[in-house]
Amino acid sequence: MEELSNNKCFDGEQLRFSHKSSTVNCEMQFSVFLPPQAKESSVPVLFWLSGLTCTDENFVFKAGAQKYASKYGIAIIAPDTSPRGKGIPDDVEGAYDFGLGAGFYLNATEYPWNLNYQMHDYINNELTKLIEKEFPVNLDRCGIFGHSMGGHGALCIGLKNPKRFKAISAFAPICSPINCSWGKKAFKNYLGDDEDNWKNYDACELVLENKAVQQPVLVDQGSDDEFLSTQLKPELLEKAFNKAERSLQLRMQNGYDHSYFFIASFIQDHLRFHRDNL
Amino acid sequence: MEELSNNKCFDGEQLRFSHKSSTVNCEMQFSVFLPPQAKESSVPVLFWLSGLTCTDENFVFKAGAQKYASKYGIAIIAPDTSPRGKGIPDDVEGAYDFGLGAGFYLNATEYPWNLNYQMHDYINNELTKLIEKEFPVNLDRCGIFGHSMGGHGALCIGLKNPKRFKAISAFAPICSPINCSWGKKAFKNYLGDDEDNWKNYDACELVLENKAVQQPVLVDQGSDDEFLSTQLKPELLEKAFNKAERSLQLRMQNGYDHSYFFIASFIQDHLRFHRDNL
């Protein structure tokens, strides 16, 4: 693991690293915020998953989370959104919604994507183990959150691994990828034609499949989000939670769009939510 | 004036515009944050001047100022750091510290720079008039702040125009451009060989020249800033203020560097400083 940068921020440390991943078979970058409390003892930890086209850095620069992570004493890990680098396959047309920057946080089964696009296992296994080894974090107090495609990722990885992730939150998540064009394109390519296999990475399906799990879940959605009705569809998530008789805190935020200006406006609430539930 | 973007942010509006400037003779972009209070009445206004290589957008994305501007009811205007576009002259080698992205907030006198690089008058006259005409801001309650080259700009434009700018603050400003290599290169090119003319844009000289002015001035400087001893030299500013028997609030911030992580860590203090002094 190589340290790429280190900046003091809100009395804590904003760090960036590169490491060779055996799960996705390439060099991967990730960012870590360590609050000042981490100098004294191990701290709770949150994984942030970013959306389409992002790297690990968008959240670090734009969300303004460090202030509250510092105040509440929480570490934040921000992985990249896909494998990257020479030889990593990408969408043939270089589209923003598939391939590089669009890993959809799943384990691909179809060639050639299966050689690298194993983002679920990268985050849930390899990166988590590395974080535990290298930083003073307490994995018994671990949450996950994200935005858009990363909101889908947070919901899926969180719902699939409830013993690891004690709380889940999301900004404008893709709530049911099997029911929108972004998800259908990605799942068809990564997972093949059998749509039954797609359900394994659909938050609405996962909620219904595992009703006994009762992690707290918070979702914020802007009412003026350009992708609201075509790609995100929070009403499907609400319906699934209702059907499973599980609690979902879904907040429609009037006038907000899909940008990081929306995320920054409510990031404090998400940090507080995780603090209170970890 | 054309609106390029509009995002709801902390219950206010983060806006971006383009307009044809007759002062710098090209199309210019600038960003504006309007707090929710601006819907009801005119609000105090701050000009933010960015550093080398920045556009109007770096501050908007990275500083996290909107939260406090919203809370305190202050508008923030972020201009670009130089004229831009086809036909605008740049450093012959495309260096980061002169030409595009490096206007140094002065009025160039040397050809060809004098045709476009009139950033002092652009900000102090043309942009200010446009802002007053287009937005509900109260120019009797106006402050200025900035970072690095923009900290130099805030100090100079503020000190030269005390009736307009009632308070000045800066993060890691170039305190005496006539005494560092960044400033010497820029001033020689923009203002010519006569070093007497350079003093007109040197904060330390301006403080001594106009001792009667007593604007409140706050400066934050990171102790681990890589440019501290070679380019920034806050000790020269402190000496000038002492000699002029003026008050300077200079805070050395232990362990912080030159990045926006440093700015974000203390931006609330600067918004509060301007709120209390406007």
PDB file of N, CA and C in Angstrom, chain B residues 31-124:
ATOM      1  N   SER B  31     -19.327  32.729 -10.501  1.00  0.00           N
ATOM      2  CA  SER B  31     -20.300  31.982  -9.705  1.00  0.00           C
ATOM      3  C   SER B  31     -20.868  32.864  -8.604  1.00  0.00           C
ATOM      4  N   VAL B  32     -22.090  32.587  -8.236  1.00  0.00           N
ATOM      5  CA  VAL B  32     -22.788  33.362  -7.206  1.00  0.00           C
ATOM      6  C   VAL B  32     -23.520  32.395  -6.283  1.00  0.00           C
ATOM      7  N   PHE B  33     -23.343  32.536  -4.981  1.00  0.00           N
ATOM      8  CA  PHE B  33     -24.234  31.847  -4.043  1.00  0.00           C
ATOM      9  C   PHE B  33     -25.175  32.872  -3.438  1.00  0.00           C
ATOM     10  N   LEU B  34     -26.468  32.593  -3.549  1.00  0.00           N
ATOM     11  CA  LEU B  34     -27.472  33.445  -2.909  1.00  0.00           C
ATOM     12  C   LEU B  34     -28.094  32.678  -1.749  1.00  0.00           C
ATOM     13  N   PRO B  35     -28.018  33.235  -0.548  1.00  0.00           N
ATOM     14  CA  PRO B  35     -28.614  32.546   0.607  1.00  0.00           C
ATOM     15  C   PRO B  35     -30.135  32.680   0.553  1.00  0.00           C
ATOM     16  N   PRO B  36     -30.852  31.856   1.308  1.00  0.00           N
ATOM     17  CA  PRO B  36     -32.324  31.940   1.271  1.00  0.00           C
ATOM     18  C   PRO B  36     -32.848  33.320   1.679  1.00  0.00           C
ATOM     19  N   GLN B  37     -32.119  34.039   2.511  1.00  0.00           N
ATOM     20  CA  GLN B  37     -32.543  35.372   2.951  1.00  0.00           C
ATOM     21  C   GLN B  37     -32.677  36.344   1.782  1.00  0.00           C
ATOM     22  N   ALA B  38     -31.971  36.061   0.665  1.00  0.00           N
ATOM     23  CA  ALA B  38     -32.014  36.965  -0.495  1.00  0.00           C
ATOM     24  C   ALA B  38     -33.377  36.944  -1.174  1.00  0.00           C
ATOM     25  N   LYS B  39     -34.200  35.954  -0.858  1.00  0.00           N
ATOM     26  CA  LYS B  39     -35.570  35.949  -1.407  1.00  0.00           C
ATOM     27  C   LYS B  39     -36.420  37.050  -0.766  1.00  0.00           C
ATOM     28  N   GLU B  40     -36.041  37.469   0.436  1.00  0.00           N
ATOM     29  CA  GLU B  40     -36.843  38.442   1.193  1.00  0.00           C
ATOM     30  C   GLU B  40     -36.307  39.864   1.071  1.00  0.00           C
ATOM     31  N   SER B  41     -34.987  40.008   1.137  1.00  0.00           N
ATOM     32  CA  SER B  41     -34.406  41.359   1.131  1.00  0.00           C
ATOM     33  C   SER B  41     -32.958  41.289   0.656  1.00  0.00           C
ATOM     34  N   SER B  42     -32.351  42.465   0.491  1.00  0.00           N
ATOM     35  CA  SER B  42     -30.961  42.468   0.028  1.00  0.00           C
ATOM     36  C   SER B  42     -30.049  42.008   1.170  1.00  0.00           C
ATOM     37  N   VAL B  43     -28.968  41.348   0.799  1.00  0.00           N
ATOM     38  CA  VAL B  43     -28.083  40.713   1.785  1.00  0.00           C
ATOM     39  C   VAL B  43     -26.656  41.236   1.620  1.00  0.00           C
ATOM     40  N   PRO B  44     -25.835  41.135   2.675  1.00  0.00           N
ATOM     41  CA  PRO B  44     -24.411  41.467   2.544  1.00  0.00           C
ATOM     42  C   PRO B  44     -23.751  40.555   1.505  1.00  0.00           C
ATOM     43  N   VAL B  45     -22.645  41.014   0.968  1.00  0.00           N
ATOM     44  CA  VAL B  45     -22.012  40.246  -0.115  1.00  0.00           C
ATOM     45  C   VAL B  45     -20.492  40.185   0.067  1.00  0.00           C
ATOM     46  N   LEU B  46     -19.953  38.990  -0.237  1.00  0.00           N
ATOM     47  CA  LEU B  46     -18.518  38.748  -0.161  1.00  0.00           C
ATOM     48  C   LEU B  46     -17.982  38.393  -1.540  1.00  0.00           C
ATOM     49  N   PHE B  47     -16.838  38.948  -1.895  1.00  0.00           N
ATOM     50  CA  PHE B  47     -16.130  38.523  -3.104  1.00  0.00           C
ATOM     51  C   PHE B  47     -15.025  37.550  -2.686  1.00  0.00           C
ATOM     52  N   TRP B  48     -15.020  36.353  -3.341  1.00  0.00           N
ATOM     53  CA  TRP B  48     -13.959  35.379  -3.112  1.00  0.00           C
ATOM     54  C   TRP B  48     -13.018  35.367  -4.310  1.00  0.00           C
ATOM     55  N   LEU B  49     -11.723  35.544  -4.066  1.00  0.00           N
ATOM     56  CA  LEU B  49     -10.732  35.504  -5.143  1.00  0.00           C
ATOM     57  C   LEU B  49      -9.863  34.257  -4.989  1.00  0.00           C
ATOM     58  N   SER B  50      -9.828  33.438  -6.034  1.00  0.00           N
ATOM     59  CA  SER B  50      -9.119  32.159  -5.971  1.00  0.00           C
ATOM     60  C   SER B  50      -7.650  32.300  -6.339  1.00  0.00           C
ATOM     61  N   GLY B  51      -6.930  31.209  -6.152  1.00  0.00           N
ATOM     62  CA  GLY B  51      -5.487  31.198  -6.362  1.00  0.00           C
ATOM     63  C   GLY B  51      -5.077  30.723  -7.746  1.00  0.00           C
ATOM     64  N   LEU B  52      -3.772  30.646  -7.952  1.00  0.00           N
ATOM     65  CA  LEU B  52      -3.183  30.204  -9.219  1.00  0.00           C
ATOM     66  C   LEU B  52      -3.815  28.907  -9.711  1.00  0.00           C
ATOM     67  N   THR B  53      -4.081  28.846 -10.985  1.00  0.00           N
ATOM     68  CA  THR B  53      -4.637  27.676 -11.711  1.00  0.00           C
ATOM     69  C   THR B  53      -6.144  27.497 -11.527  1.00  0.00           C
ATOM     70  N   CYS B  54      -6.758  28.210 -10.595  1.00  0.00           N
ATOM     71  CA  CYS B  54      -8.185  28.006 -10.339  1.00  0.00           C
ATOM     72  C   CYS B  54      -9.056  28.749 -11.353  1.00  0.00           C
ATOM     73  N   THR B  55     -10.311  28.296 -11.451  1.00  0.00           N
ATOM     74  CA  THR B  55     -11.371  29.064 -12.088  1.00  0.00           C
ATOM     75  C   THR B  55     -12.303  29.522 -10.968  1.00  0.00           C
ATOM     76  N   ASP B  56     -13.474  30.025 -11.340  1.00  0.00           N
ATOM     77  CA  ASP B  56     -14.476  30.396 -10.338  1.00  0.00           C
ATOM     78  C   ASP B  56     -15.019  29.176  -9.594  1.00  0.00           C
ATOM     79  N   GLU B  57     -14.783  27.968 -10.117  1.00  0.00           N
ATOM     80  CA  GLU B  57     -15.497  26.809  -9.587  1.00  0.00           C
ATOM     81  C   GLU B  57     -14.815  26.101  -8.420  1.00  0.00           C
ATOM     82  N   ASN B  58     -13.491  26.216  -8.293  1.00  0.00           N
ATOM     83  CA  ASN B  58     -12.811  25.466  -7.237  1.00  0.00           C
ATOM     84  C   ASN B  58     -13.391  25.768  -5.864  1.00  0.00           C
ATOM     85  N   PHE B  59     -13.532  27.047  -5.564  1.00  0.00           N
ATOM     86  CA  PHE B  59     -14.086  27.453  -4.272  1.00  0.00           C
ATOM     87  C   PHE B  59     -15.504  26.922  -4.083  1.00  0.00           C
ATOM     88  N   VAL B  60     -16.288  27.006  -5.143  1.00  0.00           N
ATOM     89  CA  VAL B  60     -17.697  26.596  -5.086  1.00  0.00           C
ATOM     90  C   VAL B  60     -17.824  25.115  -4.736  1.00  0.00           C
ATOM     91  N   PHE B  61     -16.933  24.297  -5.307  1.00  0.00           N
ATOM     92  CA  PHE B  61     -17.005  22.853  -5.081  1.00  0.00           C
ATOM     93  C   PHE B  61     -16.330  22.420  -3.784  1.00  0.00           C
ATOM     94  N   LYS B  62     -15.262  23.117  -3.405  1.00  0.00           N
ATOM     95  CA  LYS B  62     -14.374  22.538  -2.389  1.00  0.00           C
ATOM     96  C   LYS B  62     -14.356  23.214  -1.026  1.00  0.00           C
ATOM     97  N   ALA B  63     -14.785  24.463  -0.930  1.00  0.00           N
ATOM     98  CA  ALA B  63     -14.565  25.196   0.322  1.00  0.00           C
ATOM     99  C   ALA B  63     -15.633  24.922   1.377  1.00  0.00           C
ATOM    100  N   GLY B  64     -16.815  24.488   0.955  1.00  0.00           N
ATOM    101  CA  GLY B  64     -17.880  24.254   1.932  1.00  0.00           C
ATOM    102  C   GLY B  64     -18.413  25.526   2.565  1.00  0.00           C
ATOM    103  N   ALA B  65     -18.357  26.641   1.835  1.00  0.00           N
ATOM    104  CA  ALA B  65     -18.778  27.927   2.397  1.00  0.00           C
ATOM    105  C   ALA B  65     -20.292  28.107   2.394  1.00  0.00           C
ATOM    106  N   GLN B  66     -20.994  27.395   1.512  1.00  0.00           N
ATOM    107  CA  GLN B  66     -22.431  27.662   1.334  1.00  0.00           C
ATOM    108  C   GLN B  66     -23.217  27.454   2.618  1.00  0.00           C
ATOM    109  N   LYS B  67     -22.836  26.473   3.395  1.00  0.00           N
ATOM    110  CA  LYS B  67     -23.562  26.215   4.646  1.00  0.00           C
ATOM    111  C   LYS B  67     -23.613  27.461   5.529  1.00  0.00           C
ATOM    112  N   TYR B  68     -22.483  28.135   5.662  1.00  0.00           N
ATOM    113  CA  TYR B  68     -22.406  29.282   6.567  1.00  0.00           C
ATOM    114  C   TYR B  68     -22.947  30.542   5.898  1.00  0.00           C
ATOM    115  N   ALA B  69     -22.744  30.652   4.590  1.00  0.00           N
ATOM    116  CA  ALA B  69     -23.341  31.775   3.850  1.00  0.00           C
ATOM    117  C   ALA B  69     -24.862  31.704   3.955  1.00  0.00           C
ATOM    118  N   SER B  70     -25.388  30.484   3.937  1.00  0.00           N
ATOM    119  CA  SER B  70     -26.829  30.289   4.088  1.00  0.00           C
ATOM    120  C   SER B  70     -27.273  30.641   5.505  1.00  0.00           C
ATOM    121  N   LYS B  71     -26.528  30.156   6.476  1.00  0.00           N
ATOM    122  CA  LYS B  71     -26.859  30.385   7.879  1.00  0.00           C
ATOM    123  C   LYS B  71     -26.795  31.866   8.240  1.00  0.00           C
ATOM    124  N   TYR B  72     -25.756  32.556   7.767  1.00  0.00           N
ATOM    125  CA  TYR B  72     -25.546  33.954   8.139  1.00  0.00           C
ATOM    126  C   TYR B  72     -26.206  34.931   7.168  1.00  0.00           C
ATOM    127  N   GLY B  73     -26.751  34.415   6.052  1.00  0.00           N
ATOM    128  CA  GLY B  73     -27.426  35.298   5.100  1.00  0.00           C
ATOM    129  C   GLY B  73     -26.486  36.202   4.322  1.00  0.00           C
ATOM    130  N   ILE B  74     -25.441  35.598   3.745  1.00  0.00           N
ATOM    131  CA  ILE B  74     -24.442  36.365   2.980  1.00  0.00           C
ATOM    132  C   ILE B  74     -24.346  35.790   1.559  1.00  0.00           C
ATOM    133  N   ALA B  75     -24.344  36.657   0.548  1.00  0.00           N
ATOM    134  CA  ALA B  75     -24.087  36.225  -0.828  1.00  0.00           C
ATOM    135  C   ALA B  75     -22.581  36.144  -1.059  1.00  0.00           C
ATOM    136  N   ILE B  76     -22.161  35.212  -1.921  1.00  0.00           N
ATOM    137  CA  ILE B  76     -20.739  35.095  -2.262  1.00  0.00           C
ATOM    138  C   ILE B  76     -20.575  35.106  -3.782  1.00  0.00           C
ATOM    139  N   ILE B  77     -19.724  36.019  -4.260  1.00  0.00           N
ATOM    140  CA  ILE B  77     -19.397  36.111  -5.681  1.00  0.00           C
ATOM    141  C   ILE B  77     -17.999  35.552  -5.883  1.00  0.00           C
ATOM    142  N   ALA B  78     -17.862  34.599  -6.811  1.00  0.00           N
ATOM    143  CA  ALA B  78     -16.537  34.041  -7.115  1.00  0.00           C
ATOM    144  C   ALA B  78     -16.208  34.298  -8.582  1.00  0.00           C
ATOM    145  N   PRO B  79     -15.339  35.285  -8.861  1.00  0.00           N
ATOM    146  CA  PRO B  79     -14.923  35.529 -10.257  1.00  0.00           C
ATOM    147  C   PRO B  79     -13.849  34.524 -10.692  1.00  0.00           C
ATOM    148  N   ASP B  80     -13.549  34.534 -11.963  1.00  0.00           N
ATOM    149  CA  ASP B  80     -12.436  33.741 -12.490  1.00  0.00           C
ATOM    150  C   ASP B  80     -11.119  34.423 -12.082  1.00  0.00           C
ATOM    151  N   THR B  81     -10.002  33.709 -12.303  1.00  0.00           N
ATOM    152  CA  THR B  81      -8.697  34.228 -11.869  1.00  0.00           C
ATOM    153  C   THR B  81      -7.935  34.969 -12.969  1.00  0.00           C
ATOM    154  N   SER B  82      -8.493  34.980 -14.174  1.00  0.00           N
ATOM    155  CA  SER B  82      -7.856  35.708 -15.284  1.00  0.00           C
ATOM    156  C   SER B  82      -8.849  35.781 -16.424  1.00  0.00           C
ATOM    157  N   PRO B  83      -8.585  36.652 -17.427  1.00  0.00           N
ATOM    158  CA  PRO B  83      -9.343  36.520 -18.669  1.00  0.00           C
ATOM    159  C   PRO B  83      -9.023  35.153 -19.299  1.00  0.00           C
ATOM    160  N   ARG B  84      -9.931  34.679 -20.139  1.00  0.00           N
ATOM    161  CA  ARG B  84      -9.738  33.373 -20.793  1.00  0.00           C
ATOM    162  C   ARG B  84     -10.337  33.367 -22.185  1.00  0.00           C
ATOM    163  N   GLY B  85      -9.947  32.379 -22.958  1.00  0.00           N
ATOM    164  CA  GLY B  85     -10.584  32.142 -24.248  1.00  0.00           C
ATOM    165  C   GLY B  85      -9.635  32.375 -25.402  1.00  0.00           C
ATOM    166  N   LYS B  86     -10.159  32.177 -26.594  1.00  0.00           N
ATOM    167  CA  LYS B  86      -9.389  32.297 -27.827  1.00  0.00           C
ATOM    168  C   LYS B  86      -8.794  33.702 -27.931  1.00  0.00           C
ATOM    169  N   GLY B  87      -7.511  33.764 -28.206  1.00  0.00           N
ATOM    170  CA  GLY B  87      -6.876  35.063 -28.431  1.00  0.00           C
ATOM    171  C   GLY B  87      -6.363  35.743 -27.181  1.00  0.00           C
ATOM    172  N   ILE B  88      -6.635  35.170 -26.002  1.00  0.00           N
ATOM    173  CA  ILE B  88      -6.101  35.764 -24.765  1.00  0.00           C
ATOM    174  C   ILE B  88      -4.658  35.302 -24.601  1.00  0.00           C
ATOM    175  N   PRO B  89      -3.705  36.235 -24.473  1.00  0.00           N
ATOM    176  CA  PRO B  89      -2.304  35.815 -24.370  1.00  0.00           C
ATOM    177  C   PRO B  89      -2.027  35.043 -23.084  1.00  0.00           C
ATOM    178  N   ASP B  90      -1.097  34.105 -23.177  1.00  0.00           N
ATOM    179  CA  ASP B  90      -0.718  33.266 -22.033  1.00  0.00           C
ATOM    180  C   ASP B  90       0.806  33.253 -21.940  1.00  0.00           C
ATOM    181  N   ASP B  91       1.309  32.767 -20.829  1.00  0.00           N
ATOM    182  CA  ASP B  91       2.747  32.535 -20.669  1.00  0.00           C
ATOM    183  C   ASP B  91       3.264  31.723 -21.868  1.00  0.00           C
ATOM    184  N   VAL B  92       4.404  32.114 -22.404  1.00  0.00           N
ATOM    185  CA  VAL B  92       4.903  31.414 -23.605  1.00  0.00           C
ATOM    186  C   VAL B  92       5.109  29.929 -23.370  1.00  0.00           C
ATOM    187  N   GLU B  93       5.457  29.570 -22.152  1.00  0.00           N
ATOM    188  CA  GLU B  93       5.646  28.137 -21.859  1.00  0.00           C
ATOM    189  C   GLU B  93       4.415  27.526 -21.190  1.00  0.00           C
ATOM    190  N   GLY B  94       3.332  28.308 -21.105  1.00  0.00           N
ATOM    191  CA  GLY B  94       2.118  27.778 -20.475  1.00  0.00           C
ATOM    192  C   GLY B  94       2.289  27.521 -18.985  1.00  0.00           C
ATOM    193  N   ALA B  95       3.200  28.239 -18.337  1.00  0.00           N
ATOM    194  CA  ALA B  95       3.446  28.026 -16.902  1.00  0.00           C
ATOM    195  C   ALA B  95       2.197  28.352 -16.084  1.00  0.00           C
ATOM    196  N   TYR B  96       2.093  27.713 -14.933  1.00  0.00           N
ATOM    197  CA  TYR B  96       0.895  27.889 -14.088  1.00  0.00           C
ATOM    198  C   TYR B  96       0.887  29.223 -13.357  1.00  0.00           C
ATOM    199  N   ASP B  97       2.054  29.873 -13.266  1.00  0.00           N
ATOM    200  CA  ASP B  97       2.144  31.032 -12.375  1.00  0.00           C
ATOM    201  C   ASP B  97       2.106  32.379 -13.093  1.00  0.00           C
ATOM    202  N   PHE B  98       1.755  32.352 -14.378  1.00  0.00           N
ATOM    203  CA  PHE B  98       1.637  33.608 -15.122  1.00  0.00           C
ATOM    204  C   PHE B  98       0.698  33.406 -16.298  1.00  0.00           C
ATOM    205  N   GLY B  99      -0.085  34.433 -16.635  1.00  0.00           N
ATOM    206  CA  GLY B  99      -1.008  34.328 -17.774  1.00  0.00           C
ATOM    207  C   GLY B  99      -2.322  33.705 -17.354  1.00  0.00           C
ATOM    208  N   LEU B 100      -2.843  32.796 -18.178  1.00  0.00           N
ATOM    209  CA  LEU B 100      -4.138  32.180 -17.882  1.00  0.00           C
ATOM    210  C   LEU B 100      -4.162  31.551 -16.495  1.00  0.00           C
ATOM    211  N   GLY B 101      -5.195  31.855 -15.735  1.00  0.00           N
ATOM    212  CA  GLY B 101      -5.312  31.328 -14.375  1.00  0.00           C
ATOM    213  C   GLY B 101      -4.411  32.044 -13.381  1.00  0.00           C
ATOM    214  N   ALA B 102      -3.792  33.131 -13.816  1.00  0.00           N
ATOM    215  CA  ALA B 102      -2.812  33.813 -12.958  1.00  0.00           C
ATOM    216  C   ALA B 102      -2.823  35.316 -13.219  1.00  0.00           C
ATOM    217  N   GLY B 103      -3.985  35.914 -13.115  1.00  0.00           N
ATOM    218  CA  GLY B 103      -4.136  37.341 -13.443  1.00  0.00           C
ATOM    219  C   GLY B 103      -3.628  38.287 -12.378  1.00  0.00           C
ATOM    220  N   PHE B 104      -3.396  37.789 -11.185  1.00  0.00           N
ATOM    221  CA  PHE B 104      -2.833  38.555 -10.059  1.00  0.00           C
ATOM    222  C   PHE B 104      -3.654  39.795  -9.671  1.00  0.00           C
ATOM    223  N   TYR B 105      -4.893  39.877 -10.180  1.00  0.00           N
ATOM    224  CA  TYR B 105      -5.852  40.889  -9.719  1.00  0.00           C
ATOM    225  C   TYR B 105      -5.326  42.326  -9.843  1.00  0.00           C
ATOM    226  N   LEU B 106      -4.568  42.580 -10.921  1.00  0.00           N
ATOM    227  CA  LEU B 106      -4.024  43.915 -11.163  1.00  0.00           C
ATOM    228  C   LEU B 106      -4.465  44.414 -12.543  1.00  0.00           C
ATOM    229  N   ASN B 107      -4.131  45.664 -12.851  1.00  0.00           N
ATOM    230  CA  ASN B 107      -4.339  46.222 -14.191  1.00  0.00           C
ATOM    231  C   ASN B 107      -3.001  46.254 -14.909  1.00  0.00           C
ATOM    232  N   ALA B 108      -2.826  45.352 -15.886  1.00  0.00           N
ATOM    233  CA  ALA B 108      -1.550  45.290 -16.602  1.00  0.00           C
ATOM    234  C   ALA B 108      -1.348  46.561 -17.430  1.00  0.00           C
ATOM    235  N   THR B 109      -0.097  46.963 -17.523  1.00  0.00           N
ATOM    236  CA  THR B 109       0.241  48.158 -18.316  1.00  0.00           C
ATOM    237  C   THR B 109       1.064  47.791 -19.553  1.00  0.00           C
ATOM    238  N   GLU B 110       1.627  46.585 -19.568  1.00  0.00           N
ATOM    239  CA  GLU B 110       2.534  46.193 -20.659  1.00  0.00           C
ATOM    240  C   GLU B 110       1.791  45.418 -21.745  1.00  0.00           C
ATOM    241  N   TYR B 111       2.121  45.722 -23.013  1.00  0.00           N
ATOM    242  CA  TYR B 111       1.565  44.998 -24.149  1.00  0.00           C
ATOM    243  C   TYR B 111       2.147  43.592 -24.192  1.00  0.00           C
ATOM    244  N   PRO B 112       1.396  42.528 -24.535  1.00  0.00           N
ATOM    245  CA  PRO B 112      -0.030  42.538 -24.900  1.00  0.00           C
ATOM    246  C   PRO B 112      -0.971  42.352 -23.713  1.00  0.00           C
ATOM    247  N   TRP B 113      -0.390  42.241 -22.519  1.00  0.00           N
ATOM    248  CA  TRP B 113      -1.194  41.894 -21.333  1.00  0.00           C
ATOM    249  C   TRP B 113      -2.231  42.971 -21.013  1.00  0.00           C
ATOM    250  N   ASN B 114      -1.875  44.211 -21.330  1.00  0.00           N
ATOM    251  CA  ASN B 114      -2.776  45.320 -21.000  1.00  0.00           C
ATOM    252  C   ASN B 114      -4.101  45.259 -21.776  1.00  0.00           C
ATOM    253  N   LEU B 115      -4.155  44.488 -22.851  1.00  0.00           N
ATOM    254  CA  LEU B 115      -5.398  44.395 -23.637  1.00  0.00           C
ATOM    255  C   LEU B 115      -6.494  43.632 -22.895  1.00  0.00           C
ATOM    256  N   ASN B 116      -6.104  42.695 -22.027  1.00  0.00           N
ATOM    257  CA  ASN B 116      -7.096  41.869 -21.340  1.00  0.00           C
ATOM    258  C   ASN B 116      -6.918  41.797 -19.826  1.00  0.00           C
ATOM    259  N   TYR B 117      -5.683  41.782 -19.375  1.00  0.00           N
ATOM    260  CA  TYR B 117      -5.435  41.519 -17.949  1.00  0.00           C
ATOM    261  C   TYR B 117      -5.664  42.784 -17.121  1.00  0.00           C
ATOM    262  N   GLN B 118      -6.956  43.116 -16.949  1.00  0.00           N
ATOM    263  CA  GLN B 118      -7.373  44.291 -16.160  1.00  0.00           C
ATOM    264  C   GLN B 118      -8.280  43.787 -15.031  1.00  0.00           C
ATOM    265  N   MET B 119      -7.754  42.839 -14.268  1.00  0.00           N
ATOM    266  CA  MET B 119      -8.585  42.128 -13.290  1.00  0.00           C
ATOM    267  C   MET B 119      -8.997  43.022 -12.121  1.00  0.00           C
ATOM    268  N   HIS B 120      -8.140  43.951 -11.719  1.00  0.00           N
ATOM    269  CA  HIS B 120      -8.533  44.861 -10.628  1.00  0.00           C
ATOM    270  C   HIS B 120      -9.802  45.627 -10.993  1.00  0.00           C
ATOM    271  N   ASP B 121      -9.789  46.247 -12.147  1.00  0.00           N
ATOM    272  CA  ASP B 121     -10.960  47.037 -12.545  1.00  0.00           C
ATOM    273  C   ASP B 121     -12.156  46.149 -12.895  1.00  0.00           C
ATOM    274  N   TYR B 122     -11.890  44.969 -13.433  1.00  0.00           N
ATOM    275  CA  TYR B 122     -12.984  44.046 -13.724  1.00  0.00           C
ATOM    276  C   TYR B 122     -13.764  43.732 -12.450  1.00  0.00           C
ATOM    277  N   ILE B 123     -13.043  43.403 -11.391  1.00  0.00           N
ATOM    278  CA  ILE B 123     -13.711  43.023 -10.134  1.00  0.00           C
ATOM    279  C   ILE B 123     -14.276  44.244  -9.420  1.00  0.00           C
ATOM    280  N   ASN B 124     -13.446  45.266  -9.286  1.00  0.00           N
ATOM    281  CA  ASN B 124     -13.849  46.413  -8.475  1.00  0.00           C
ATOM    282  C   ASN B 124     -14.899  47.292  -9.154  1.00  0.00           C
TER     283      ASN B 124
END
